């Protein structure tokens, strides 16, 4: 077996220990005589798997008891519509802070549901910063304020939850979920696709304060009604059982590694290694304002973009894949989620140094 260093933005690298466990249990989960893929979601075996996952996630993230954890499908993209259907609660609009393509997509989708207020945007600066909180044009009557905690394409991350007062804060945390300690109680709702940091594609986690649910807009599909989902333990229909199971193993792995504090330190060390190198020379450049640089997705451009193809070809030969930047920004991007090792980032920096030395 040979494992490469996978810098893909998602689906993305998973912890080797988790994959080994999946492999060992693939044909026979805990003596049940069947694999998790083959189990009915109503079997007691799967019920156990589902409950363990939620328990471990609650423990690792410190999710307060008045928050529901929902296991849904459709990705963060479906949530761009499902959140307004649930959280408008008879109000007319919501505030959007747009500092990247994902936040812009959420903002655009909202227009199908209510009055979308663009409270702040950094698009004029090509999404390389987050507008200062003092400049946000927030509407006190908004149903909620929507942010994207980490913009995966642009590599821009909120250092902390912004204080938006009484209006519930909603965050798309897809690409920074469970990457460092954070205070769930500062949010009304958090959603995240699993495939960046906590498991395979197919599962979407929603964490929502329980007083915000139960007032869906007319016409909302039953399967999208958070209260209905919560009341039925996220099993209104067949859930993505295998992804849910792997997600549970990932949270067990996080616990064994010392929880979010340890994971956060590990991620900060990896990001520092890469940013320190990027800032030490001028062959490569990261364009993002230092205070809001992402610890999960690190975009960088080569001073001479004619070398991009060679850079990618050579990186692949060196066992480093998934480094091509998103088509909307070009250049490169290294996604260094929880499961990316320090050695992986060191190998990338070594490759970058060598490429710059021989081609610069
Ligand atoms: C990947 C990503 C999405 C889209 O997720 P899907 O699961 O493909 O719908 C949305 N928002 C952010 C921040 C992402 O990183």
Coordinates of C-alpha atoms and ligand atoms in Angstrom, one line a residue:
X1 CA 0.0 0.0 0.0
X2 CA 1.2 3.5 -0.7
X3 CA -0.5 6.6 0.6
X4 CA 0.1 10.0 -1.0
X5 CA -0.2 13.3 0.7
X6 CA -3.7 14.5 -0.4
X7 CA -4.3 18.2 -0.4
X8 CA -7.8 18.1 -2.0
X9 CA -10.4 20.6 -0.8
X10 CA -13.0 17.9 -0.5
X11 CA -13.8 15.1 -0.5
X12 CA -10.5 15.1 1.3
X13 CA -7.9 13.0 3.2
X14 CA -9.2 11.0 6.2
X15 CA -7.2 9.8 9.2
X16 CA -5.3 6.6 8.4
X17 CA -6.3 5.0 11.7
X18 CA -10.0 5.5 10.9
X19 CA -9.6 4.0 7.4
X20 CA -7.8 1.0 9.0
X21 CA -10.7 0.5 11.4
X22 CA -13.2 0.8 8.6
X23 CA -11.2 -1.8 6.7
X24 CA -11.1 -4.2 9.6
X25 CA -14.8 -3.9 10.3
X26 CA -15.9 -3.8 6.6
X27 CA -17.2 -7.3 6.4
X28 CA -18.2 -7.9 10.0
X29 CA -19.0 -5.0 12.3
X30 CA -18.4 -6.0 15.9
X31 CA -19.4 -9.6 15.4
X32 CA -22.8 -8.7 13.8
X33 CA -21.9 -10.8 10.8
X34 CA -22.5 -7.9 8.4
X35 CA -20.8 -4.6 7.4
X36 CA -22.3 -1.2 8.2
X37 CA -23.1 -0.6 4.6
X38 CA -25.4 -3.6 4.7
X39 CA -27.3 -2.8 7.9
X40 CA -30.8 -1.5 8.1
X41 CA -30.8 1.9 9.6
X42 CA -33.5 0.6 12.0
X43 CA -31.3 -2.3 13.3
X44 CA -30.1 -1.9 16.9
X45 CA -26.5 -2.1 15.6
X46 CA -26.9 1.0 13.5
X47 CA -28.9 2.8 16.2
X48 CA -25.9 2.3 18.4
X49 CA -23.5 3.7 15.8
X50 CA -25.7 6.7 15.2
X51 CA -26.1 7.5 18.9
X52 CA -22.4 7.0 19.6
X53 CA -21.5 9.4 16.8
X54 CA -23.8 12.1 18.2
X55 CA -22.6 11.6 21.8
X56 CA -18.9 11.8 20.8
X57 CA -19.6 14.9 18.6
X58 CA -21.4 16.6 21.5
X59 CA -18.5 15.8 23.8
X60 CA -15.7 16.9 21.5
X61 CA -17.5 20.1 20.3
X62 CA -19.0 20.9 23.7
X63 CA -22.5 21.2 22.2
X64 CA -25.0 22.6 24.8
X65 CA -28.0 20.5 25.6
X66 CA -30.4 23.1 24.1
X67 CA -29.0 22.4 20.7
X68 CA -30.1 19.7 18.3
X69 CA -27.7 17.8 16.2
X70 CA -29.2 16.8 12.8
X71 CA -27.7 14.4 10.3
X72 CA -29.0 15.4 6.9
X73 CA -28.2 15.1 3.2
X74 CA -27.8 17.4 0.2
X75 CA -24.6 19.1 1.3
X76 CA -24.1 22.7 2.4
X77 CA -25.6 23.6 -0.9
X78 CA -29.0 22.2 0.1
X79 CA -28.7 24.1 3.4
X80 CA -28.5 27.4 1.5
X81 CA -32.2 26.9 0.9
X82 CA -33.2 24.8 3.9
X83 CA -31.8 27.3 6.5
X84 CA -34.1 30.1 5.2
X85 CA -37.1 27.8 5.0
X86 CA -36.6 27.0 8.7
X87 CA -35.2 30.1 10.2
X88 CA -37.1 33.0 8.6
X89 CA -39.9 32.4 11.1
X90 CA -42.2 34.8 9.5
X91 CA -39.6 37.6 9.2
X92 CA -38.9 39.1 5.8
X93 CA -35.1 39.0 5.4
X94 CA -31.6 38.0 6.6
X95 CA -28.2 39.6 6.6
X96 CA -25.3 38.2 4.6
X97 CA -21.6 38.8 5.1
X98 CA -20.0 37.7 1.8
X99 CA -16.3 37.2 1.8
X100 CA -16.0 34.4 -0.7
X101 CA -17.8 32.3 -3.4
X102 CA -19.6 30.1 -0.9
X103 CA -21.1 33.0 1.0
X104 CA -22.1 34.5 -2.3
X105 CA -23.9 31.4 -3.3
X106 CA -25.8 31.3 0.1
X107 CA -26.7 34.9 -0.4
X108 CA -28.0 34.3 -3.9
X109 CA -30.0 31.3 -2.9
X110 CA -31.7 33.3 -0.2
X111 CA -33.2 35.6 -2.7
X112 CA -35.7 32.8 -3.5
X113 CA -36.9 32.9 0.1
X114 CA -36.8 36.4 1.3
X115 CA -35.1 39.8 1.2
X116 CA -31.4 39.2 1.1
X117 CA -29.5 42.1 2.7
X118 CA -25.8 42.2 1.7
X119 CA -24.6 43.6 5.0
X120 CA -20.9 43.5 4.0
X121 CA -18.8 42.1 1.1
X122 CA -15.1 41.9 0.3
X123 CA -15.7 41.1 -3.3
X124 CA -14.2 44.4 -4.5
X125 CA -10.9 43.3 -3.0
X126 CA -11.3 39.9 -4.6
X127 CA -12.2 38.2 -1.3
X128 CA -8.8 38.5 0.3
X129 CA -10.2 40.0 3.5
X130 CA -13.2 40.2 5.8
X131 CA -14.8 43.6 6.2
X132 CA -14.5 45.0 9.7
X133 CA -17.5 44.3 11.9
X134 CA -18.0 48.0 12.6
X135 CA -18.7 48.6 8.8
X136 CA -21.4 45.9 8.6
X137 CA -24.9 47.2 7.7
X138 CA -26.9 44.9 9.9
X139 CA -30.7 45.0 10.0
X140 CA -32.0 44.7 13.6
X141 CA -35.1 43.0 12.2
X142 CA -33.2 40.4 10.2
X143 CA -34.1 36.7 10.9
X144 CA -30.4 35.9 11.2
X145 CA -26.9 37.0 10.1
X146 CA -25.2 34.5 7.8
X147 CA -21.4 34.1 7.6
X148 CA -19.1 31.5 6.1
X149 CA -16.6 30.7 8.9
X150 CA -14.0 29.6 6.4
X151 CA -14.1 30.4 2.7
X152 CA -12.6 27.2 1.1
X153 CA -11.7 28.7 -2.3
X154 CA -10.2 32.0 -1.1
X155 CA -8.6 30.8 2.1
X156 CA -10.2 33.4 4.3
X157 CA -11.3 32.4 7.8
X158 CA -13.0 34.2 10.7
X159 CA -10.7 34.2 13.6
X160 CA -13.7 34.1 15.9
X161 CA -17.5 34.3 15.9
X162 CA -18.4 37.9 15.3
X163 CA -20.7 39.5 17.9
X164 CA -23.9 40.4 16.1
X165 CA -26.0 41.0 19.2
X166 CA -29.4 39.5 19.6
X167 CA -30.0 38.3 16.0
X168 CA -29.0 34.6 15.6
X169 CA -25.7 34.0 13.9
X170 CA -25.7 31.3 11.2
X171 CA -22.5 29.9 9.9
X172 CA -21.6 27.6 7.0
X173 CA -18.7 25.8 8.7
X174 CA -18.2 23.2 6.0
X175 CA -14.4 23.6 5.7
X176 CA -13.4 24.5 9.2
X177 CA -15.9 22.4 11.3
X178 CA -14.2 20.7 14.3
X179 CA -10.8 22.2 13.3
X180 CA -10.2 24.1 16.6
X181 CA -12.1 25.0 19.8
X182 CA -15.1 27.2 19.2
X183 CA -18.2 28.2 21.2
X184 CA -21.3 26.7 19.8
X185 CA -23.5 28.9 22.0
X186 CA -22.4 32.0 20.0
X187 CA -24.3 30.6 17.0
X188 CA -28.0 30.0 16.4
X189 CA -27.2 27.5 13.7
X190 CA -24.1 25.8 12.2
X191 CA -24.0 23.6 9.2
X192 CA -21.2 21.6 7.5
X193 CA -20.8 19.0 4.8
X194 CA -18.9 16.1 6.2
X195 CA -16.5 15.7 3.3
X196 CA -14.0 18.4 4.3
X197 CA -13.1 17.5 7.9
X198 CA -15.2 14.8 9.4
X199 CA -15.9 12.0 7.0
X200 CA -17.0 10.9 3.5
X201 CA -19.4 12.8 1.3
X202 CA -23.1 12.3 1.7
X203 CA -23.6 13.6 5.2
X204 CA -24.4 17.1 6.3
X205 CA -24.4 18.0 10.0
X206 CA -26.7 20.8 11.3
X207 CA -26.4 22.1 14.8
X208 CA -29.3 24.3 15.8
X209 CA -30.6 26.0 18.9
X210 CA -33.9 24.4 19.7
X211 CA -35.9 27.6 20.1
X212 CA -35.3 28.5 16.5
X213 CA -37.0 25.4 15.0
X214 CA -40.6 24.4 14.4
X215 CA -41.7 27.4 12.3
X216 CA -41.0 26.4 8.7
X217 CA -42.2 28.5 5.8
X218 CA -45.3 27.1 4.0
X219 CA -44.3 24.6 1.3
X220 CA -41.2 23.4 3.0
X221 CA -40.6 19.6 2.3
X222 CA -41.2 17.6 5.5
X223 CA -37.8 16.1 5.1
X224 CA -36.3 19.6 5.4
X225 CA -38.2 20.6 8.5
X226 CA -35.5 20.7 11.2
X227 CA -38.1 20.0 14.0
X228 CA -39.4 17.0 12.1
X229 CA -35.9 15.7 11.5
X230 CA -35.0 16.2 15.2
X231 CA -38.1 14.5 16.4
X232 CA -37.3 11.5 14.3
X233 CA -33.6 11.2 15.3
X234 CA -32.6 12.2 11.7
X235 CA -34.2 9.0 10.4
X236 CA -37.3 10.2 8.6
X237 CA -35.9 8.3 5.7
X238 CA -32.8 6.3 5.1
X239 CA -29.8 8.4 6.2
X240 CA -26.3 8.1 4.7
X241 CA -25.5 5.3 7.1
X242 CA -21.9 4.6 6.0
X243 CA -20.9 8.3 6.1
X244 CA -22.5 8.6 9.5
X245 CA -20.6 5.6 10.8
X246 CA -17.2 6.9 9.5
X247 CA -18.0 10.4 11.0
X248 CA -18.5 8.6 14.3
X249 CA -15.1 7.0 14.0
X250 CA -13.5 10.4 13.1
X251 CA -14.9 11.9 16.3
X252 CA -13.6 8.9 18.4
X253 CA -10.2 9.6 16.7
X254 CA -10.4 13.3 17.7
X255 CA -11.2 12.3 21.3
X256 CA -8.2 9.9 21.4
X257 CA -5.9 12.7 20.1
X258 CA -6.9 15.0 23.0
X259 CA -10.0 16.7 21.6
X260 CA -10.4 20.0 19.9
X261 CA -7.6 21.8 21.8
X262 CA -5.0 19.3 20.6
X263 CA -6.5 19.2 17.1
X264 CA -6.5 23.0 16.9
X265 CA -2.8 23.2 18.0
X266 CA -1.8 20.6 15.4
X267 CA -3.7 22.6 12.7
X268 CA -2.1 25.9 13.8
X269 CA 1.4 24.4 13.7
X270 CA 0.8 23.0 10.2
X271 CA -0.6 26.3 8.9
X272 CA 2.3 28.2 10.4
X273 CA 4.9 26.0 8.7
X274 CA 3.3 26.8 5.3
X275 CA 2.6 30.5 5.8
X276 CA 6.0 31.1 7.3
X277 CA 7.6 29.7 4.2
X278 CA 5.2 31.6 1.9
X279 CA 6.1 34.9 3.6
X280 CA 9.9 34.2 3.6
X281 CA 10.4 34.4 -0.2
X282 CA 8.8 35.9 -3.3
X283 CA 8.6 33.0 -5.7
X284 CA 5.2 32.1 -4.2
X285 CA 2.6 34.5 -2.7
X286 CA -0.5 34.2 -0.5
X287 CA -2.8 37.2 -1.1
X288 CA -4.9 37.0 2.0
X289 CA -4.8 39.6 4.8
X290 CA -2.8 38.0 7.6
X291 CA -5.4 38.3 10.4
X292 CA -7.9 36.3 8.4
X293 CA -5.8 33.6 6.8
X294 CA -7.3 30.2 6.8
X295 CA -5.8 27.4 8.7
X296 CA -7.5 24.9 6.5
X297 CA -7.1 26.0 2.9
X298 CA -4.0 27.9 1.9
X299 CA -4.1 29.3 -1.6
X300 CA -0.9 30.6 -3.2
X301 CA 0.2 31.8 -6.6
X302 CA 3.5 31.4 -8.4
X303 CA 5.1 34.8 -9.4
X304 CA 5.3 33.3 -12.9
X305 CA 2.1 31.5 -13.7
X306 CA 3.6 29.9 -16.7
X307 CA 5.3 27.5 -14.3
X308 CA 1.9 26.3 -12.9
X309 CA 1.6 23.2 -15.0
X310 CA 5.2 22.2 -14.2
X311 CA 4.7 22.8 -10.5
X312 CA 1.6 20.5 -10.5
X313 CA 3.3 17.8 -12.6
X314 CA 6.3 17.8 -10.3
X315 CA 4.2 17.8 -7.2
X316 CA 2.3 14.8 -8.3
X317 CA 5.6 13.0 -9.0
X318 CA 6.7 13.9 -5.5
X319 CA 3.5 12.2 -4.0
X320 CA 1.6 15.5 -3.4
X321 CA -1.8 15.7 -5.0
X322 CA -4.9 18.0 -5.1
X323 CA -2.8 21.2 -5.2
X324 CA -4.5 22.9 -8.2
X325 CA -6.3 26.1 -7.1
X326 CA -10.0 26.5 -7.7
X327 CA -10.7 27.5 -11.3
X328 CA -12.1 30.9 -10.2
X329 CA -8.9 32.0 -8.6
X330 CA -6.2 30.0 -10.3
X331 CA -2.8 29.2 -8.9
X332 CA -2.5 26.6 -6.2
X333 CA -4.3 25.7 -3.0
X334 CA -3.2 23.3 -0.2
X335 CA -6.1 22.1 1.9
X336 CA -4.6 20.9 5.2
X337 CA -7.6 19.6 7.1
X338 CA -7.4 17.8 10.5
X339 CA -6.3 14.5 8.9
X340 CA -3.3 16.1 7.0
X341 CA -0.1 15.3 8.9
X342 CA 2.7 17.6 9.8
X343 CA 4.9 15.4 7.6
X344 CA 2.6 16.0 4.7
X345 CA 2.9 19.8 5.0
X346 CA 6.7 19.5 5.5
X347 CA 6.9 17.5 2.4
X348 CA 5.0 20.1 0.5
X349 CA 7.2 22.9 1.8
X350 CA 10.3 20.9 0.8
X351 CA 8.9 20.4 -2.6
X352 CA 8.1 24.1 -3.0
X353 CA 11.6 25.1 -1.9
X354 CA 13.2 22.7 -4.3
X355 CA 11.0 23.8 -7.2
X356 CA 11.8 27.5 -6.5
X357 CA 15.5 26.7 -6.2
X358 CA 15.6 24.9 -9.6
X359 CA 13.1 27.1 -11.5
X360 CA 13.4 30.5 -9.9
Ligands
LIG1 C1 -17.6 22.6 0.0 C2 -18.3 23.7 0.6 C3 -19.7 23.9 0.2 C4 -20.4 23.0 -0.7 O1 -20.6 21.8 -0.1 P1 -21.5 20.6 -0.8 O2 -21.5 19.6 0.2 O3 -20.8 20.3 -2.1 O4 -22.9 21.2 -1.0 C5 -20.3 25.0 0.8 N1 -19.7 25.8 1.6 C6 -18.4 25.7 2.0 C7 -17.7 26.6 2.9 C8 -17.7 24.6 1.4 O5 -16.4 24.5 1.8

